[in-house]
CSV table of C-alpha atoms and ligand atoms in Angstrom, one decimal:
chain,number,residue,atom,x,y,z
A,3,MET,CA,59.4,-107.8,88.7
A,4,SER,CA,57.1,-109.6,91.2
A,5,ARG,CA,58.1,-112.9,92.7
A,6,GLU,CA,57.1,-116.2,91.2
A,7,LEU,CA,54.0,-117.9,92.6
A,8,SER,CA,54.5,-121.1,94.6
A,9,LEU,CA,52.6,-124.3,93.7
A,10,ALA,CA,50.5,-123.8,96.8
A,11,GLU,CA,49.5,-120.4,95.7
A,12,ILE,CA,48.5,-121.7,92.2
A,13,PHE,CA,46.3,-124.3,93.9
A,14,GLN,CA,44.8,-121.6,96.1
A,15,LEU,CA,44.0,-119.4,93.1
A,16,GLY,CA,42.0,-122.3,91.5
A,17,TYR,CA,40.1,-123.2,94.7
A,18,TYR,CA,36.6,-122.0,95.1
A,19,TRP,CA,34.9,-124.6,97.3
A,20,GLU,CA,34.8,-122.5,100.4
A,21,THR,CA,33.4,-119.6,98.4
A,22,LYS,CA,30.4,-121.6,97.3
A,23,ILE,CA,29.9,-123.1,100.7
A,24,LEU,CA,29.7,-119.6,102.2
A,25,LEU,CA,27.4,-118.3,99.5
A,26,THR,CA,25.1,-121.2,99.9
A,27,ALA,CA,25.0,-120.8,103.6
A,28,VAL,CA,24.0,-117.1,103.1
A,29,ARG,CA,21.3,-118.1,100.6
A,30,LEU,CA,19.9,-120.7,103.1
A,31,ASP,CA,20.2,-118.0,105.8
A,32,VAL,CA,22.0,-120.5,108.1
A,33,PHE,CA,23.5,-117.7,110.2
A,34,SER,CA,20.1,-115.9,111.0
A,35,THR,CA,18.7,-119.3,112.0
A,36,LEU,CA,21.4,-119.6,114.6
A,37,ASP,CA,21.0,-116.0,115.8
A,38,GLY,CA,20.8,-115.8,119.6
A,39,LYS,CA,20.5,-119.5,120.3
A,40,ARG,CA,22.6,-122.5,119.6
A,41,LYS,CA,20.8,-125.3,117.8
A,42,THR,CA,21.3,-129.0,116.9
A,43,LEU,CA,21.6,-130.1,113.3
A,44,GLN,CA,18.1,-131.5,113.4
A,45,GLU,CA,16.8,-128.1,114.7
A,46,VAL,CA,18.6,-126.1,112.0
A,47,ALA,CA,17.4,-128.6,109.3
A,48,GLY,CA,13.9,-128.3,110.6
A,49,ARG,CA,14.0,-124.5,110.5
A,50,LEU,CA,15.5,-124.4,107.0
A,51,GLY,CA,13.4,-127.2,105.6
A,52,ALA,CA,16.7,-128.9,104.6
A,53,HIS,CA,18.0,-132.5,104.4
A,54,ALA,CA,19.8,-133.0,107.8
A,55,GLN,CA,22.6,-135.3,106.7
A,56,THR,CA,23.7,-133.1,103.8
A,57,LEU,CA,23.2,-129.9,105.8
A,58,GLY,CA,25.6,-131.4,108.4
A,59,LEU,CA,28.4,-131.5,105.9
A,60,LEU,CA,27.9,-127.8,105.1
A,61,LEU,CA,27.7,-126.8,108.8
A,62,ASN,CA,30.9,-128.7,109.6
A,63,ALA,CA,32.7,-127.0,106.8
A,64,LEU,CA,31.5,-123.7,108.1
A,65,VAL,CA,32.9,-124.6,111.5
A,66,ALA,CA,36.3,-125.3,109.9
A,67,MET,CA,36.0,-122.0,108.1
A,68,ARG,CA,35.5,-120.3,111.5
A,69,LEU,CA,32.1,-119.0,110.7
A,70,LEU,CA,30.3,-121.4,113.1
A,71,ASP,CA,31.4,-123.3,116.2
A,72,LYS,CA,30.3,-126.7,117.3
A,73,ASP,CA,30.0,-127.9,120.9
A,74,GLY,CA,28.8,-131.5,121.3
A,75,ASP,CA,25.9,-131.7,118.9
A,76,SER,CA,25.0,-127.9,118.9
A,77,TYR,CA,26.1,-125.3,116.5
A,78,GLY,CA,26.4,-121.5,117.1
A,79,ASN,CA,27.6,-118.4,115.1
A,80,SER,CA,31.1,-117.1,115.5
A,81,THR,CA,31.2,-113.4,116.5
A,82,ALA,CA,32.1,-112.4,112.9
A,83,ALA,CA,29.1,-114.3,111.6
A,84,SER,CA,26.8,-112.8,114.2
A,85,THR,CA,28.0,-109.3,113.2
A,86,HIS,CA,28.0,-109.6,109.4
A,87,LEU,CA,25.9,-112.5,108.3
A,88,VAL,CA,22.7,-112.3,110.5
A,89,ARG,CA,20.0,-110.5,108.6
A,90,ASN,CA,18.8,-108.3,111.4
A,91,SER,CA,22.3,-107.1,112.3
A,92,GLY,CA,23.0,-103.4,111.5
A,93,GLN,CA,26.3,-104.6,109.9
A,94,TYR,CA,24.8,-107.4,107.7
A,95,ILE,CA,26.7,-107.7,104.4
A,96,GLY,CA,25.0,-110.8,103.1
A,97,HIS,CA,23.3,-108.9,100.3
A,98,LEU,CA,26.7,-108.4,98.6
A,99,LEU,CA,27.4,-112.1,98.9
A,100,LEU,CA,23.9,-112.9,97.5
A,101,LEU,CA,24.8,-110.7,94.5
A,102,HIS,CA,28.0,-112.8,93.9
A,103,ASP,CA,25.9,-115.9,94.1
A,104,ALA,CA,23.3,-114.5,91.7
A,105,GLU,CA,26.2,-114.0,89.2
A,106,TRP,CA,27.5,-117.6,89.6
A,107,GLU,CA,25.9,-118.9,86.4
A,108,ASN,CA,27.3,-116.0,84.4
A,109,TRP,CA,30.8,-116.9,85.5
A,110,GLY,CA,30.2,-120.5,84.3
A,111,LYS,CA,29.9,-119.0,80.8
A,112,LEU,CA,33.3,-117.3,80.9
A,113,GLU,CA,35.0,-119.8,78.7
A,114,GLU,CA,32.3,-119.4,76.0
A,115,THR,CA,32.5,-115.6,76.2
A,116,ILE,CA,36.3,-115.7,75.8
A,117,ARG,CA,36.1,-118.1,72.9
A,118,THR,CA,33.4,-116.2,71.0
A,119,GLY,CA,33.7,-112.7,72.3
A,120,GLN,CA,30.0,-112.8,72.8
A,121,ARG,CA,28.5,-111.6,76.1
A,122,SER,CA,26.1,-114.1,77.7
A,123,VAL,CA,23.9,-111.8,79.7
A,124,ASP,CA,21.5,-109.3,78.2
A,125,ARG,CA,20.7,-107.4,81.4
A,126,HIS,CA,22.7,-106.8,84.6
A,127,VAL,CA,21.3,-108.3,87.8
A,128,PHE,CA,20.6,-104.8,89.1
A,129,GLU,CA,18.0,-104.5,86.3
A,130,THR,CA,16.6,-108.0,86.6
A,131,ASP,CA,16.4,-107.8,90.4
A,132,PRO,CA,16.1,-104.2,91.6
A,133,ASP,CA,15.4,-105.3,95.2
A,134,LEU,CA,18.8,-107.1,95.4
A,135,GLY,CA,20.4,-104.1,93.7
A,136,SER,CA,19.1,-101.7,96.2
A,137,ASN,CA,20.1,-104.0,99.1
A,138,VAL,CA,23.6,-104.2,97.7
A,139,LEU,CA,23.7,-100.4,97.4
A,140,ALA,CA,22.7,-100.1,101.1
A,141,VAL,CA,25.6,-102.3,102.1
A,142,LEU,CA,28.0,-100.3,99.8
A,143,HIS,CA,26.6,-97.2,101.4
A,144,ARG,CA,27.5,-98.3,104.9
A,145,ILE,CA,31.0,-99.3,103.8
A,146,GLY,CA,31.5,-96.1,101.6
A,147,GLN,CA,30.5,-93.8,104.4
A,148,GLN,CA,34.1,-94.1,105.8
A,149,SER,CA,35.9,-93.0,102.6
A,150,GLY,CA,33.3,-90.5,101.2
A,151,PRO,CA,34.4,-87.4,103.3
A,152,ASP,CA,38.1,-87.9,102.3
A,153,PHE,CA,37.2,-87.9,98.7
A,154,ALA,CA,35.0,-84.8,99.1
A,155,LYS,CA,37.8,-82.9,100.8
A,156,ARG,CA,40.2,-83.7,98.0
A,157,LEU,CA,38.0,-81.5,95.6
A,158,GLN,CA,38.6,-78.4,97.8
A,159,LEU,CA,35.3,-76.8,97.1
A,160,SER,CA,34.0,-73.6,98.7
A,161,GLY,CA,30.9,-71.5,98.9
A,162,PRO,CA,27.3,-72.4,97.7
A,163,VAL,CA,28.3,-75.2,95.3
A,164,ARG,CA,25.5,-77.0,93.4
A,165,LEU,CA,26.5,-80.7,93.0
A,166,LEU,CA,25.0,-83.2,90.6
A,167,ASP,CA,25.6,-86.8,91.7
A,168,LEU,CA,24.7,-88.8,88.5
A,169,GLY,CA,23.7,-92.4,89.3
A,170,GLY,CA,24.3,-91.3,92.9
A,171,GLY,CA,22.9,-94.6,94.3
A,172,ALA,CA,22.3,-94.5,98.0
A,173,GLY,CA,23.5,-90.9,98.1
A,174,THR,CA,26.8,-91.8,99.8
A,175,ASN,CA,28.8,-89.2,98.0
A,176,ALA,CA,26.1,-86.5,98.1
A,177,ILE,CA,25.8,-87.0,101.9
A,178,ALA,CA,29.6,-86.9,102.4
A,179,PHE,CA,29.9,-83.7,100.3
A,180,CYS,CA,27.1,-82.0,102.3
A,181,GLN,CA,28.8,-83.0,105.6
A,182,VAL,CA,32.2,-81.7,104.5
A,183,TYR,CA,30.9,-78.5,102.8
A,184,PRO,CA,28.1,-76.7,104.9
A,185,ASP,CA,27.0,-74.4,102.0
A,186,LEU,CA,26.8,-77.2,99.3
A,187,THR,CA,23.5,-78.5,98.0
A,188,ALA,CA,23.2,-81.6,96.0
A,189,THR,CA,20.9,-83.3,93.4
A,190,VAL,CA,21.1,-87.1,93.3
A,191,PHE,CA,20.0,-88.3,89.9
A,192,ASP,CA,19.1,-92.0,89.7
A,193,LEU,CA,16.5,-94.5,88.6
A,194,PRO,CA,13.2,-94.2,90.5
A,195,THR,CA,13.6,-97.7,92.1
A,196,THR,CA,17.0,-96.8,93.5
A,197,LEU,CA,15.8,-93.4,94.8
A,198,GLN,CA,13.5,-95.2,97.3
A,199,LEU,CA,16.7,-96.3,99.1
A,200,THR,CA,18.3,-92.8,98.7
A,201,GLU,CA,15.2,-91.2,100.3
A,202,ARG,CA,15.8,-93.3,103.4
A,203,THR,CA,19.6,-92.6,103.7
A,204,VAL,CA,19.2,-88.9,103.1
A,205,LYS,CA,16.5,-88.8,105.8
A,206,GLU,CA,18.8,-90.8,108.2
A,207,ALA,CA,21.5,-88.2,107.6
A,208,GLY,CA,19.0,-85.3,108.2
A,209,LEU,CA,19.8,-83.7,104.9
A,210,GLU,CA,16.4,-83.6,103.2
A,211,SER,CA,16.6,-79.8,102.9
A,212,ARG,CA,20.0,-79.9,101.1
A,213,ILE,CA,19.7,-83.0,98.9
A,214,ARG,CA,17.1,-83.2,96.1
A,215,LEU,CA,16.2,-86.5,94.5
A,216,HIS,CA,15.8,-86.4,90.7
A,217,PRO,CA,14.4,-89.7,89.1
A,218,GLY,CA,15.3,-90.5,85.6
A,219,ASP,CA,17.5,-92.3,83.1
A,220,PHE,CA,20.7,-90.2,82.8
A,221,ASN,CA,21.3,-91.2,79.2
A,222,LYS,CA,17.8,-89.9,78.1
A,223,ASP,CA,16.1,-87.6,80.6
A,224,ARG,CA,16.7,-84.0,81.4
A,225,LEU,CA,19.4,-83.5,84.0
A,226,GLY,CA,18.4,-80.0,85.3
A,227,GLY,CA,21.0,-77.6,86.4
A,228,PRO,CA,23.1,-75.6,85.9
A,229,TYR,CA,25.5,-77.3,88.3
A,230,ASP,CA,29.0,-76.3,89.6
A,231,VAL,CA,30.2,-79.8,90.1
A,232,ALA,CA,28.9,-83.0,88.4
A,233,LEU,CA,30.1,-86.4,89.8
A,234,MET,CA,30.0,-89.7,88.0
A,235,SER,CA,31.1,-92.3,90.6
A,236,ASP,CA,31.2,-96.0,89.6
A,237,ILE,CA,28.6,-95.7,86.9
A,238,LEU,CA,30.5,-95.7,83.6
A,239,HIS,CA,31.8,-99.3,83.8
A,240,TYR,CA,28.2,-100.5,83.2
A,241,GLN,CA,28.1,-98.8,79.8
A,242,ASP,CA,30.0,-99.0,76.5
A,243,PHE,CA,32.6,-96.5,75.3
A,244,ALA,CA,30.3,-94.5,73.0
A,245,THR,CA,27.5,-94.2,75.5
A,246,ASN,CA,29.9,-92.8,78.1
A,247,ALA,CA,31.4,-90.3,75.6
A,248,ALA,CA,27.8,-89.1,74.8
A,249,LEU,CA,26.9,-88.8,78.5
A,250,VAL,CA,30.1,-86.8,79.3
A,251,LYS,CA,29.1,-84.4,76.5
A,252,ARG,CA,25.6,-84.1,77.8
A,253,VAL,CA,26.8,-83.2,81.2
A,254,LEU,CA,29.1,-80.4,80.0
A,255,ALA,CA,25.9,-78.6,78.7
A,256,HIS,CA,24.5,-78.7,82.3
A,257,LEU,CA,27.5,-77.2,84.0
A,258,ALA,CA,27.8,-73.5,84.8
A,259,PRO,CA,30.9,-71.8,83.3
A,260,GLY,CA,33.9,-72.8,85.3
A,261,GLY,CA,32.1,-75.9,86.5
A,262,ARG,CA,33.7,-79.3,86.7
A,263,LEU,CA,33.0,-82.9,86.0
A,264,VAL,CA,34.6,-85.5,88.2
A,265,ILE,CA,34.7,-89.1,87.1
A,266,LYS,CA,35.5,-91.5,89.9
A,267,ASP,CA,35.9,-95.1,88.8
A,268,ARG,CA,38.1,-98.2,88.7
A,269,PHE,CA,40.6,-97.4,85.9
A,270,LEU,CA,43.0,-99.9,84.5
A,271,ASN,CA,46.6,-98.8,83.9
A,272,GLU,CA,47.9,-98.3,80.4
A,273,ALA,CA,49.0,-101.9,79.9
A,274,GLY,CA,45.7,-103.2,81.3
A,275,THR,CA,47.6,-105.3,83.9
A,276,GLY,CA,46.9,-103.3,87.1
A,277,PRO,CA,45.7,-102.5,89.7
A,278,ALA,CA,45.3,-106.2,90.4
A,279,TRP,CA,41.8,-106.0,91.7
A,280,THR,CA,40.6,-104.0,88.7
A,281,THR,CA,42.0,-106.6,86.2
A,282,ALA,CA,39.7,-109.2,87.8
A,283,PHE,CA,36.9,-106.6,88.0
A,284,ALA,CA,37.2,-106.1,84.2
A,285,VAL,CA,36.5,-109.8,83.7
A,286,HIS,CA,33.6,-109.6,86.2
A,287,ILE,CA,32.1,-106.7,84.1
A,288,LEU,CA,32.6,-108.8,80.9
A,289,VAL,CA,30.6,-111.8,82.2
A,290,ASN,CA,28.0,-109.9,84.1
A,291,THR,CA,27.0,-106.9,81.9
A,292,GLU,CA,25.7,-106.6,78.4
A,293,GLN,CA,28.1,-103.9,77.3
A,294,GLY,CA,30.0,-102.6,80.3
A,295,GLY,CA,33.8,-102.3,80.4
A,296,CYS,CA,36.7,-101.3,82.6
A,297,TYR,CA,38.3,-98.2,81.1
A,298,LYS,CA,41.6,-96.4,81.4
A,299,THR,CA,42.2,-93.0,82.8
A,300,ALA,CA,43.2,-92.0,79.3
A,301,ASP,CA,39.7,-93.0,78.1
A,302,ALA,CA,37.9,-90.8,80.6
A,303,MET,CA,40.3,-87.9,79.7
A,304,LYS,CA,39.5,-88.5,76.0
A,305,TRP,CA,35.7,-88.3,76.7
A,306,MET,CA,36.2,-85.0,78.4
A,307,THR,CA,38.6,-83.5,75.9
A,308,GLU,CA,36.4,-84.5,72.9
A,309,ALA,CA,33.3,-83.2,74.7
A,310,GLY,CA,35.0,-79.8,75.0
A,311,PHE,CA,36.2,-79.5,78.6
A,312,SER,CA,39.0,-76.9,78.6
A,313,THR,CA,41.2,-78.4,81.4
A,314,VAL,CA,41.4,-82.1,82.0
A,315,THR,CA,43.5,-83.6,84.8
A,316,GLU,CA,44.0,-86.8,86.7
A,317,LEU,CA,43.0,-86.2,90.3
A,318,GLU,CA,44.0,-89.6,91.6
A,319,PRO,CA,45.8,-92.4,89.8
A,320,SER,CA,43.5,-95.2,88.6
A,321,ALA,CA,40.7,-93.6,90.5
A,322,ALA,CA,39.6,-90.1,89.5
A,323,VAL,CA,39.7,-87.6,86.6
A,324,GLN,CA,38.5,-84.1,86.5
A,325,GLY,CA,37.5,-81.7,83.6
A,326,THR,CA,36.7,-78.0,83.9
A,327,LYS,CA,34.3,-76.1,81.6
A,328,SER,CA,35.8,-72.9,80.3
A,329,GLY,CA,34.6,-69.5,81.6
A,330,GLN,CA,34.2,-67.9,85.0
A,331,SER,CA,31.8,-69.3,87.6
B,13,LIG,C1,27.4,-98.9,91.3
B,13,LIG,S1,26.1,-97.8,91.6
B,13,LIG,C2,27.1,-96.3,92.1
B,13,LIG,C3,26.4,-95.5,93.1
B,13,LIG,C4,27.1,-94.3,93.6
B,13,LIG,N1,27.4,-93.4,92.5
B,13,LIG,C5,28.4,-94.6,94.3
B,13,LIG,O1,29.5,-94.3,93.9
B,13,LIG,O2,28.2,-95.2,95.4
B,13,LIG,C6,25.5,-97.4,90.0
B,13,LIG,C7,24.2,-96.5,90.1
B,13,LIG,O3,23.9,-96.1,88.8
B,13,LIG,C8,22.5,-96.1,88.7
B,13,LIG,N2,22.1,-96.1,87.3
B,13,LIG,C9,22.5,-97.1,86.4
B,13,LIG,N3,22.0,-96.8,85.2
B,13,LIG,C10,21.4,-95.6,85.3
B,13,LIG,C11,20.7,-94.8,84.3
B,13,LIG,N4,20.6,-95.1,83.0
B,13,LIG,N5,20.2,-93.6,84.8
B,13,LIG,C12,20.3,-93.3,86.1
B,13,LIG,N6,20.9,-94.0,87.0
B,13,LIG,C13,21.4,-95.2,86.6
B,13,LIG,C14,22.1,-97.3,89.5
B,13,LIG,O4,20.7,-97.3,89.9
B,13,LIG,C15,23.0,-97.2,90.7
B,13,LIG,O5,22.5,-96.5,91.7
């Protein structure tokens, strides 16, 4: 049994002022304005086209939040802000914060959604704003580059494996798999708008000869193949149960005998109460997607078993499930 929350912790859970102050500063691009040179309030207001007196309140709060510092009447970025919140920094993560801010209105409809069971959005922000979507994927790619190779190693592949990375996004997994397995070739299947980003990341990794880009809608278009391994990483929580079951079944037909499908996602435990981050993610998916959902490991195993995979196993608790197609490869 976990310990009881203190009153202070309950207040902290209900406190979002600093969140909105940060998101607004990123939207205004305060940190890029201060890049390289300290500025007075009047100078920042002039650059941003903002009302100086009200901007001052925001900047002072950012000082208290340790994102800016103030010396006399001049403001400057903290090291963390210069590194992660200035647009031309190689480690800029602002796009992810801009996504959170774009979803702000949807969160305001949470009560109505809970009362009625009706979703309030008809399209995910990735569909309504593909540029933001691809910028977010680029940030996730930078972050995911660290964990990608470990996941690839866990699959213990060997030889000239043909990998299909469905909804492969920036190609993070395909690139990691190619780096871990020298004889592997990969196909990244994704929407044409996303593949513009993938083309850049694959080129940066120098893997153009081993990673093929296949544009299309994975629920409708031909998937090519046959493949030895198909990967679905973080794509199924945007779709409903029946669509996922149908997609898993389609993929089975594109695997070579003995081939495997790996589903990597954020699975809830059987009670639906953990892992903690995933329980909140499930609410995020509820308010920000038309029909997505957070599923359980057992759901993914059911899609595979009912599709006809011969062996279905959990690779990593709450994170990865694998199904093997019968026959020798
Ligand atoms: C959250 S990203 C996951 C990216 C990548 N698999 C990873 O784990 O980093 C979801 C990806 O699915 C793609 N996607 C969503 N719906 C799709 C569809 N119907 N057909 C093809 N790709 C789709 C999006 O473009 C996006 O790249």
